PDB file of C-alpha atoms and ligand atoms in Angstrom:
ATOM      1  CA  UNK A  17     -91.669   2.378 -22.064  1.00 83.00           C
ATOM      2  CA  UNK A  18     -90.449   3.853 -19.219  1.00 91.00           C
ATOM      3  CA  UNK A  19     -87.361   3.301 -17.892  1.00 96.00           C
ATOM      4  CA  UNK A  20     -87.851   3.477 -13.983  1.00 98.00           C
ATOM      5  CA  UNK A  21     -85.398   3.247 -10.895  1.00 98.00           C
ATOM      6  CA  UNK A  22     -85.876   2.951  -7.316  1.00 98.00           C
ATOM      7  CA  UNK A  23     -84.069   5.087  -4.953  1.00 98.00           C
ATOM      8  CA  UNK A  24     -83.443   4.686  -1.126  1.00 98.00           C
ATOM      9  CA  UNK A  25     -81.105   5.848   1.297  1.00 98.00           C
ATOM     10  CA  UNK A  26     -80.167   6.048   4.655  1.00 97.00           C
ATOM     11  CA  UNK A  27     -81.499   2.386   5.496  1.00 97.00           C
ATOM     12  CA  UNK A  28     -78.877   1.881   8.187  1.00 95.00           C
ATOM     13  CA  UNK A  29     -79.101  -2.151   7.809  1.00 95.00           C
ATOM     14  CA  UNK A  30     -82.727  -2.336   8.534  1.00 95.00           C
ATOM     15  CA  UNK A  31     -83.553  -5.594   6.577  1.00 96.00           C
ATOM     16  CA  UNK A  32     -87.367  -4.839   6.288  1.00 96.00           C
ATOM     17  CA  UNK A  33     -86.576  -1.907   4.451  1.00 97.00           C
ATOM     18  CA  UNK A  34     -84.029  -3.728   1.943  1.00 98.00           C
ATOM     19  CA  UNK A  35     -86.582  -6.079   1.280  1.00 98.00           C
ATOM     20  CA  UNK A  36     -89.482  -3.084   0.638  1.00 97.00           C
ATOM     21  CA  UNK A  37     -87.265  -1.487  -1.501  1.00 98.00           C
ATOM     22  CA  UNK A  38     -86.071  -4.953  -3.768  1.00 97.00           C
ATOM     23  CA  UNK A  39     -89.953  -5.801  -3.678  1.00 97.00           C
ATOM     24  CA  UNK A  40     -90.296  -2.131  -5.402  1.00 96.00           C
ATOM     25  CA  UNK A  41     -87.730  -2.884  -7.321  1.00 96.00           C
ATOM     26  CA  UNK A  42     -89.465  -6.193  -8.688  1.00 93.00           C
ATOM     27  CA  UNK A  43     -91.379  -4.637 -11.095  1.00 90.00           C
ATOM     28  CA  UNK A  44     -91.325  -4.760 -14.935  1.00 89.00           C
ATOM     29  CA  UNK A  45     -90.288  -1.598 -16.494  1.00 95.00           C
ATOM     30  CA  UNK A  46     -87.653  -0.909 -13.429  1.00 97.00           C
ATOM     31  CA  UNK A  47     -84.361  -1.240 -14.925  1.00 97.00           C
ATOM     32  CA  UNK A  48     -82.247  -0.174 -11.613  1.00 98.00           C
ATOM     33  CA  UNK A  49     -82.221  -0.035  -7.523  1.00 98.00           C
ATOM     34  CA  UNK A  50     -80.190   2.781  -6.252  1.00 98.00           C
ATOM     35  CA  UNK A  51     -78.668   2.798  -2.663  1.00 98.00           C
ATOM     36  CA  UNK A  52     -77.219   6.015  -1.567  1.00 97.00           C
ATOM     37  CA  UNK A  53     -75.547   5.547   1.698  1.00 96.00           C
ATOM     38  CA  UNK A  54     -75.443   4.648   5.272  1.00 96.00           C
ATOM     39  CA  UNK A  55     -76.541   1.109   4.264  1.00 97.00           C
ATOM     40  CA  UNK A  56     -75.184  -1.134   7.436  1.00 96.00           C
ATOM     41  CA  UNK A  57     -76.677  -0.661  11.208  1.00 93.00           C
ATOM     42  CA  UNK A  58     -76.132   2.336  13.467  1.00 82.00           C
ATOM     43  CA  UNK A  59     -73.758   1.947  16.617  1.00 68.00           C
ATOM     44  CA  UNK A  60     -74.160  -1.469  18.021  1.00 60.00           C
ATOM     45  CA  UNK A  61     -74.731  -2.437  21.620  1.00 63.00           C
ATOM     46  CA  UNK A  62     -73.208  -5.585  21.810  1.00 69.00           C
ATOM     47  CA  UNK A  63     -69.529  -5.685  20.520  1.00 76.00           C
ATOM     48  CA  UNK A  64     -67.483  -3.861  17.995  1.00 86.00           C
ATOM     49  CA  UNK A  65     -69.211  -1.807  15.472  1.00 87.00           C
ATOM     50  CA  UNK A  66     -67.083  -2.583  12.716  1.00 90.00           C
ATOM     51  CA  UNK A  67     -67.377  -6.119  12.872  1.00 91.00           C
ATOM     52  CA  UNK A  68     -70.947  -5.809  13.317  1.00 92.00           C
ATOM     53  CA  UNK A  69     -71.409  -3.598  10.229  1.00 94.00           C
ATOM     54  CA  UNK A  70     -68.998  -6.041   8.291  1.00 95.00           C
ATOM     55  CA  UNK A  71     -71.119  -9.313   8.789  1.00 94.00           C
ATOM     56  CA  UNK A  72     -74.129  -7.510   7.560  1.00 96.00           C
ATOM     57  CA  UNK A  73     -72.999  -7.071   4.699  1.00 97.00           C
ATOM     58  CA  UNK A  74     -71.317 -10.077   4.538  1.00 97.00           C
ATOM     59  CA  UNK A  75     -74.492 -11.956   5.243  1.00 96.00           C
ATOM     60  CA  UNK A  76     -77.517 -10.185   4.583  1.00 97.00           C
ATOM     61  CA  UNK A  77     -76.578  -7.555   1.851  1.00 98.00           C
ATOM     62  CA  UNK A  78     -74.221  -9.221  -0.177  1.00 98.00           C
ATOM     63  CA  UNK A  79     -75.699 -12.274  -1.008  1.00 97.00           C
ATOM     64  CA  UNK A  80     -79.414 -10.855  -1.240  1.00 98.00           C
ATOM     65  CA  UNK A  81     -77.939  -7.774  -3.556  1.00 98.00           C
ATOM     66  CA  UNK A  82     -76.300 -11.009  -5.874  1.00 97.00           C
ATOM     67  CA  UNK A  83     -79.654 -13.184  -5.752  1.00 97.00           C
ATOM     68  CA  UNK A  84     -81.943  -9.983  -6.305  1.00 97.00           C
ATOM     69  CA  UNK A  85     -79.447  -9.512  -9.503  1.00 96.00           C
ATOM     70  CA  UNK A  86     -79.734 -12.781 -10.878  1.00 96.00           C
ATOM     71  CA  UNK A  87     -83.343 -13.462 -10.475  1.00 96.00           C
ATOM     72  CA  UNK A  88     -83.934 -10.046 -12.434  1.00 96.00           C
ATOM     73  CA  UNK A  89     -80.922  -9.032 -14.008  1.00 95.00           C
ATOM     74  CA  UNK A  90     -81.443  -5.273 -13.224  1.00 97.00           C
ATOM     75  CA  UNK A  91     -78.680  -3.098 -12.170  1.00 97.00           C
ATOM     76  CA  UNK A  92     -78.054  -2.126  -8.254  1.00 98.00           C
ATOM     77  CA  UNK A  93     -75.973   0.700  -7.994  1.00 98.00           C
ATOM     78  CA  UNK A  94     -74.731   1.254  -4.109  1.00 98.00           C
ATOM     79  CA  UNK A  95     -72.380   3.074  -1.790  1.00 98.00           C
ATOM     80  CA  UNK A  96     -71.787   3.695   1.597  1.00 98.00           C
ATOM     81  CA  UNK A  97     -72.083   6.778   3.564  1.00 97.00           C
ATOM     82  CA  UNK A  98     -70.877   8.302   6.811  1.00 94.00           C
ATOM     83  CA  UNK A  99     -71.956   6.115   9.106  1.00 93.00           C
ATOM     84  CA  UNK A 100     -70.681   2.947   7.488  1.00 95.00           C
ATOM     85  CA  UNK A 101     -67.145   2.218   8.636  1.00 94.00           C
ATOM     86  CA  UNK A 102     -64.448   2.929   5.914  1.00 95.00           C
ATOM     87  CA  UNK A 103     -62.455   0.164   7.016  1.00 95.00           C
ATOM     88  CA  UNK A 104     -65.132  -2.561   5.485  1.00 96.00           C
ATOM     89  CA  UNK A 105     -64.449  -1.059   1.704  1.00 97.00           C
ATOM     90  CA  UNK A 106     -63.150  -4.155   0.991  1.00 98.00           C
ATOM     91  CA  UNK A 107     -66.015  -6.637   1.892  1.00 98.00           C
ATOM     92  CA  UNK A 108     -68.398  -3.857  -0.301  1.00 98.00           C
ATOM     93  CA  UNK A 109     -65.692  -4.207  -3.255  1.00 98.00           C
ATOM     94  CA  UNK A 110     -65.569  -8.098  -3.160  1.00 97.00           C
ATOM     95  CA  UNK A 111     -69.243  -7.829  -3.159  1.00 97.00           C
ATOM     96  CA  UNK A 112     -68.897  -6.104  -6.550  1.00 98.00           C
ATOM     97  CA  UNK A 113     -66.535  -8.479  -7.749  1.00 97.00           C
ATOM     98  CA  UNK A 114     -69.185 -11.100  -7.273  1.00 94.00           C
ATOM     99  CA  UNK A 115     -71.515  -9.548  -9.007  1.00 93.00           C
ATOM    100  CA  UNK A 116     -73.725  -8.197  -6.662  1.00 94.00           C
ATOM    101  CA  UNK A 117     -74.211  -4.642  -7.533  1.00 98.00           C
ATOM    102  CA  UNK A 118     -71.799  -2.035  -8.692  1.00 98.00           C
ATOM    103  CA  UNK A 119     -69.965   0.640  -6.346  1.00 98.00           C
ATOM    104  CA  UNK A 120     -70.698   4.445  -7.241  1.00 98.00           C
ATOM    105  CA  UNK A 121     -68.622   6.293  -4.436  1.00 98.00           C
ATOM    106  CA  UNK A 122     -66.557   9.011  -6.771  1.00 98.00           C
ATOM    107  CA  UNK A 123     -67.194   6.857 -10.330  1.00 98.00           C
ATOM    108  CA  UNK A 124     -69.526   6.961 -13.190  1.00 98.00           C
ATOM    109  CA  UNK A 125     -71.605   4.286 -14.780  1.00 98.00           C
ATOM    110  CA  UNK A 126     -74.284   4.193 -17.303  1.00 98.00           C
ATOM    111  CA  UNK A 127     -77.181   3.994 -16.340  1.00 97.00           C
ATOM    112  CA  UNK A 128     -79.776   3.308 -19.251  1.00 94.00           C
ATOM    113  CA  UNK A 129     -79.369   6.266 -21.629  1.00 95.00           C
ATOM    114  CA  UNK A 130     -78.164   8.312 -18.953  1.00 98.00           C
ATOM    115  CA  UNK A 131     -74.508   7.778 -16.331  1.00 98.00           C
ATOM    116  CA  UNK A 132     -74.847   7.540 -12.726  1.00 98.00           C
ATOM    117  CA  UNK A 133     -72.288   8.964 -10.319  1.00 98.00           C
ATOM    118  CA  UNK A 134     -71.705   8.599  -6.353  1.00 98.00           C
ATOM    119  CA  UNK A 135     -69.955  10.625  -3.668  1.00 98.00           C
ATOM    120  CA  UNK A 136     -70.356   9.462  -0.249  1.00 98.00           C
ATOM    121  CA  UNK A 137     -68.621  11.964   1.813  1.00 98.00           C
ATOM    122  CA  UNK A 138     -70.044  14.718   3.826  1.00 97.00           C
ATOM    123  CA  UNK A 139     -68.900  18.302   5.077  1.00 96.00           C
ATOM    124  CA  UNK A 140     -68.171  18.296   8.750  1.00 90.00           C
ATOM    125  CA  UNK A 141     -70.757  17.551  11.568  1.00 81.00           C
ATOM    126  CA  UNK A 142     -70.971  16.855  14.672  1.00 79.00           C
ATOM    127  CA  UNK A 143     -71.187  13.316  14.683  1.00 75.00           C
ATOM    128  CA  UNK A 144     -69.143  10.113  16.091  1.00 72.00           C
ATOM    129  CA  UNK A 145     -67.614   9.039  12.715  1.00 77.00           C
ATOM    130  CA  UNK A 146     -65.481  11.035  10.876  1.00 84.00           C
ATOM    131  CA  UNK A 147     -64.177   8.479   8.274  1.00 92.00           C
ATOM    132  CA  UNK A 148     -66.259  10.358   5.265  1.00 95.00           C
ATOM    133  CA  UNK A 149     -65.960  13.693   6.298  1.00 95.00           C
ATOM    134  CA  UNK A 150     -64.235  16.204   4.226  1.00 96.00           C
ATOM    135  CA  UNK A 151     -64.141  19.825   4.340  1.00 95.00           C
ATOM    136  CA  UNK A 152     -66.099  22.121   1.440  1.00 97.00           C
ATOM    137  CA  UNK A 153     -63.025  22.862  -0.464  1.00 98.00           C
ATOM    138  CA  UNK A 154     -61.674  19.571  -1.094  1.00 98.00           C
ATOM    139  CA  UNK A 155     -65.726  18.252  -1.715  1.00 98.00           C
ATOM    140  CA  UNK A 156     -65.890  20.691  -3.975  1.00 98.00           C
ATOM    141  CA  UNK A 157     -62.725  19.664  -5.737  1.00 98.00           C
ATOM    142  CA  UNK A 158     -63.826  15.836  -5.971  1.00 98.00           C
ATOM    143  CA  UNK A 159     -67.100  17.000  -7.330  1.00 98.00           C
ATOM    144  CA  UNK A 160     -65.375  18.709  -9.855  1.00 98.00           C
ATOM    145  CA  UNK A 161     -63.096  15.590 -10.836  1.00 98.00           C
ATOM    146  CA  UNK A 162     -66.468  13.748 -11.081  1.00 98.00           C
ATOM    147  CA  UNK A 163     -68.208  15.994 -13.068  1.00 98.00           C
ATOM    148  CA  UNK A 164     -65.100  15.521 -15.679  1.00 98.00           C
ATOM    149  CA  UNK A 165     -66.150  11.733 -15.783  1.00 98.00           C
ATOM    150  CA  UNK A 166     -69.560  12.307 -17.969  1.00 98.00           C
ATOM    151  CA  UNK A 167     -71.491  15.243 -19.041  1.00 98.00           C
ATOM    152  CA  UNK A 168     -73.430  16.755 -15.509  1.00 98.00           C
ATOM    153  CA  UNK A 169     -76.482  17.014 -18.335  1.00 98.00           C
ATOM    154  CA  UNK A 170     -76.709  13.634 -18.691  1.00 98.00           C
ATOM    155  CA  UNK A 171     -76.032  12.130 -15.212  1.00 98.00           C
ATOM    156  CA  UNK A 172     -77.559  11.820 -12.113  1.00 98.00           C
ATOM    157  CA  UNK A 173     -75.510  12.359  -9.092  1.00 98.00           C
ATOM    158  CA  UNK A 174     -75.981  10.323  -6.154  1.00 98.00           C
ATOM    159  CA  UNK A 175     -74.365  12.625  -3.148  1.00 98.00           C
ATOM    160  CA  UNK A 176     -75.397  11.418   0.340  1.00 98.00           C
ATOM    161  CA  UNK A 177     -75.270  14.995   2.125  1.00 98.00           C
ATOM    162  CA  UNK A 178     -78.029  17.648   0.659  1.00 98.00           C
ATOM    163  CA  UNK A 179     -77.330  20.925  -0.871  1.00 98.00           C
ATOM    164  CA  UNK A 180     -77.247  23.538   1.690  1.00 98.00           C
ATOM    165  CA  UNK A 181     -80.357  25.680   2.020  1.00 98.00           C
ATOM    166  CA  UNK A 182     -82.301  23.759   0.341  1.00 98.00           C
ATOM    167  CA  UNK A 183     -85.966  21.735   1.597  1.00 98.00           C
ATOM    168  CA  UNK A 184     -83.391  18.693   1.775  1.00 98.00           C
ATOM    169  CA  UNK A 185     -81.041  19.504   4.502  1.00 98.00           C
ATOM    170  CA  UNK A 186     -83.029  21.019   7.752  1.00 97.00           C
ATOM    171  CA  UNK A 187     -82.249  19.082  10.693  1.00 96.00           C
ATOM    172  CA  UNK A 188     -84.940  18.201  13.559  1.00 96.00           C
ATOM    173  CA  UNK A 189     -83.545  21.908  15.160  1.00 96.00           C
ATOM    174  CA  UNK A 190     -84.929  23.956  12.352  1.00 97.00           C
ATOM    175  CA  UNK A 191     -81.191  24.840  11.053  1.00 96.00           C
ATOM    176  CA  UNK A 192     -79.785  23.911   7.975  1.00 97.00           C
ATOM    177  CA  UNK A 193     -76.817  21.653   7.770  1.00 97.00           C
ATOM    178  CA  UNK A 194     -76.030  21.344   4.193  1.00 97.00           C
ATOM    179  CA  UNK A 195     -72.991  21.239   2.178  1.00 98.00           C
ATOM    180  CA  UNK A 196     -72.215  24.571   0.383  1.00 98.00           C
ATOM    181  CA  UNK A 197     -69.988  22.741  -1.941  1.00 98.00           C
ATOM    182  CA  UNK A 198     -72.842  20.606  -3.007  1.00 98.00           C
ATOM    183  CA  UNK A 199     -74.703  23.449  -3.649  1.00 98.00           C
ATOM    184  CA  UNK A 200     -72.475  25.322  -5.859  1.00 98.00           C
ATOM    185  CA  UNK A 201     -71.549  22.341  -7.642  1.00 98.00           C
ATOM    186  CA  UNK A 202     -75.166  21.739  -8.693  1.00 98.00           C
ATOM    187  CA  UNK A 203     -75.823  25.601  -9.475  1.00 98.00           C
ATOM    188  CA  UNK A 204     -72.879  25.778 -11.627  1.00 98.00           C
ATOM    189  CA  UNK A 205     -72.955  22.153 -13.310  1.00 98.00           C
ATOM    190  CA  UNK A 206     -76.410  21.578 -13.486  1.00 98.00           C
ATOM    191  CA  UNK A 207     -76.588  17.839 -13.364  1.00 98.00           C
ATOM    192  CA  UNK A 208     -79.433  16.297 -15.094  1.00 98.00           C
ATOM    193  CA  UNK A 209     -80.715  14.969 -10.817  1.00 98.00           C
ATOM    194  CA  UNK A 210     -79.252  14.780  -8.212  1.00 98.00           C
ATOM    195  CA  UNK A 211     -80.309  12.252  -5.056  1.00 98.00           C
ATOM    196  CA  UNK A 212     -79.459  12.630  -1.705  1.00 98.00           C
ATOM    197  CA  UNK A 213     -80.199  11.694   1.921  1.00 98.00           C
ATOM    198  CA  UNK A 214     -78.256  12.218   5.631  1.00 97.00           C
ATOM    199  CA  UNK A 215     -80.469  14.334   7.201  1.00 97.00           C
ATOM    200  CA  UNK A 216     -83.214  11.806   7.916  1.00 96.00           C
ATOM    201  CA  UNK A 217     -85.727  14.290   8.904  1.00 97.00           C
ATOM    202  CA  UNK A 218     -85.997  17.156   6.644  1.00 97.00           C
ATOM    203  CA  UNK A 219     -88.541  15.979   4.515  1.00 97.00           C
ATOM    204  CA  UNK A 220     -90.725  15.656   7.630  1.00 96.00           C
ATOM    205  CA  UNK A 221     -89.690  19.188   8.621  1.00 97.00           C
ATOM    206  CA  UNK A 222     -90.186  20.851   5.242  1.00 97.00           C
ATOM    207  CA  UNK A 223     -92.528  18.754   3.675  1.00 97.00           C
ATOM    208  CA  UNK A 224     -91.016  18.313   0.731  1.00 97.00           C
ATOM    209  CA  UNK A 225     -88.821  15.770  -0.397  1.00 98.00           C
ATOM    210  CA  UNK A 226     -88.100  17.810  -3.738  1.00 98.00           C
ATOM    211  CA  UNK A 227     -86.207  21.362  -4.463  1.00 98.00           C
ATOM    212  CA  UNK A 228     -85.011  22.932  -7.589  1.00 98.00           C
ATOM    213  CA  UNK A 229     -81.419  24.756  -7.619  1.00 98.00           C
ATOM    214  CA  UNK A 230     -81.315  26.516 -11.222  1.00 98.00           C
ATOM    215  CA  UNK A 231     -82.664  23.536 -13.643  1.00 98.00           C
ATOM    216  CA  UNK A 232     -81.558  20.690 -11.662  1.00 98.00           C
ATOM    217  CA  UNK A 233     -84.390  18.783  -9.833  1.00 98.00           C
ATOM    218  CA  UNK A 234     -82.734  17.544  -6.020  1.00 98.00           C
ATOM    219  CA  UNK A 235     -84.387  14.998  -3.843  1.00 98.00           C
ATOM    220  CA  UNK A 236     -84.253  13.536  -0.571  1.00 98.00           C
ATOM    221  CA  UNK A 237     -86.742  10.968   0.148  1.00 98.00           C
ATOM    222  CA  UNK A 238     -85.907  10.812   3.930  1.00 97.00           C
ATOM    223  CA  UNK A 239     -84.422   7.867   5.792  1.00 95.00           C
ATOM    224  CA  UNK A 240     -85.705   4.343   4.554  1.00 85.00           C
ATOM    225  CA  UNK A 241     -88.615   5.779   1.809  1.00 96.00           C
ATOM    226  CA  UNK A 242     -88.627   5.192  -1.775  1.00 97.00           C
ATOM    227  CA  UNK A 243     -88.138   7.673  -4.765  1.00 98.00           C
ATOM    228  CA  UNK A 244     -89.634   5.867  -7.710  1.00 98.00           C
ATOM    229  CA  UNK A 245     -88.887   7.896 -11.084  1.00 98.00           C
ATOM    230  CA  UNK A 246     -88.588   7.479 -15.030  1.00 98.00           C
ATOM    231  CA  UNK A 247     -84.731   7.832 -16.125  1.00 98.00           C
ATOM    232  CA  UNK A 248     -85.643   9.702 -18.912  1.00 97.00           C
ATOM    233  CA  UNK A 249     -88.706  11.801 -17.828  1.00 97.00           C
ATOM    234  CA  UNK A 250     -88.160  13.569 -14.497  1.00 97.00           C
ATOM    235  CA  UNK A 251     -91.819  14.594 -14.611  1.00 96.00           C
ATOM    236  CA  UNK A 252     -92.588  11.210 -13.337  1.00 96.00           C
ATOM    237  CA  UNK A 253     -91.106  10.830  -9.940  1.00 97.00           C
ATOM    238  CA  UNK A 254     -92.706  10.253  -6.122  1.00 97.00           C
ATOM    239  CA  UNK A 255     -92.083   9.271  -2.693  1.00 97.00           C
ATOM    240  CA  UNK A 256     -93.433   5.909  -1.640  1.00 93.00           C
ATOM    241  CA  UNK A 257     -93.395   5.372   2.174  1.00 85.00           C
TER     242      UNK A 257
HETATM  243 ZN1   ZN B 324     -78.135   8.509   7.735  1.00 64.14          ZN
END
C-alpha cells in the first residue's frame, strides 16, 4: 500500500489554496499533510499585520485543521515561515495542544516509517520582516543540531529556504538567492528528502520543481502548488497545480 504525503508551502493565507490542499489530502492512501511556512496572509493594508495574522490562525487555520484531523485521522505537520510574525507563535502552540497539528520547526516527528523535521529560518534577505532571519553560520549550527535528533538518511527535512545554486532558489531576476548553509548541510548529511519554499517563482523560472544534491532529492513546488509523493518510494512524486 502506498503511503502518500501531500506538501504545500507559501500559501500566505489563501483560503482557496488551503481548501485545495485539504481536498488533495483527503484521498484514501494519504497519510500526512505537510505545510511548509508562510502560512498567514501577506502584509495587510487594513490595520496591524500581527493582529491580522493572529486572527487568521485563530478563526480559520487552527479550527479548520482540527476539523480535518478529526474527520480524517491523518497527520498534519506545519511550521511558520519568514512572513509569519513570530510574536504569534503562542497561537500556533495552542493549536498544537488542541490537537490540530504537530509543529515541526526545529523538531522531529514520525511520519510513517520515516521521520520529519522542520526549519523555518531563512538566510538574510532584503525583506521587511526579520523575525526568521539568521546568518549562514547559525543556520548550519541549527541544522546540525536537528540532524542529531534522527538519522538524516531516514528523515524528510522541511526547510523553508531552498539550497543555493539549484533549480529551487532562482528569483524573478534570474539570481540564485538560496542558502549556502542549507546546501552544505544537504551535501554532507544526504537526507532522505528535502522540501523547500520561500522563492515562489523559482520553479517557473527554471522549469523545474526538483533538483538533486549528491543523492538527495530536493523539491520546491512553488507558491500554492501541491507536491504529492509516496513516503516510502520517492520515484512516485508529482506536482499538481
Ligand atoms: Zn512566501
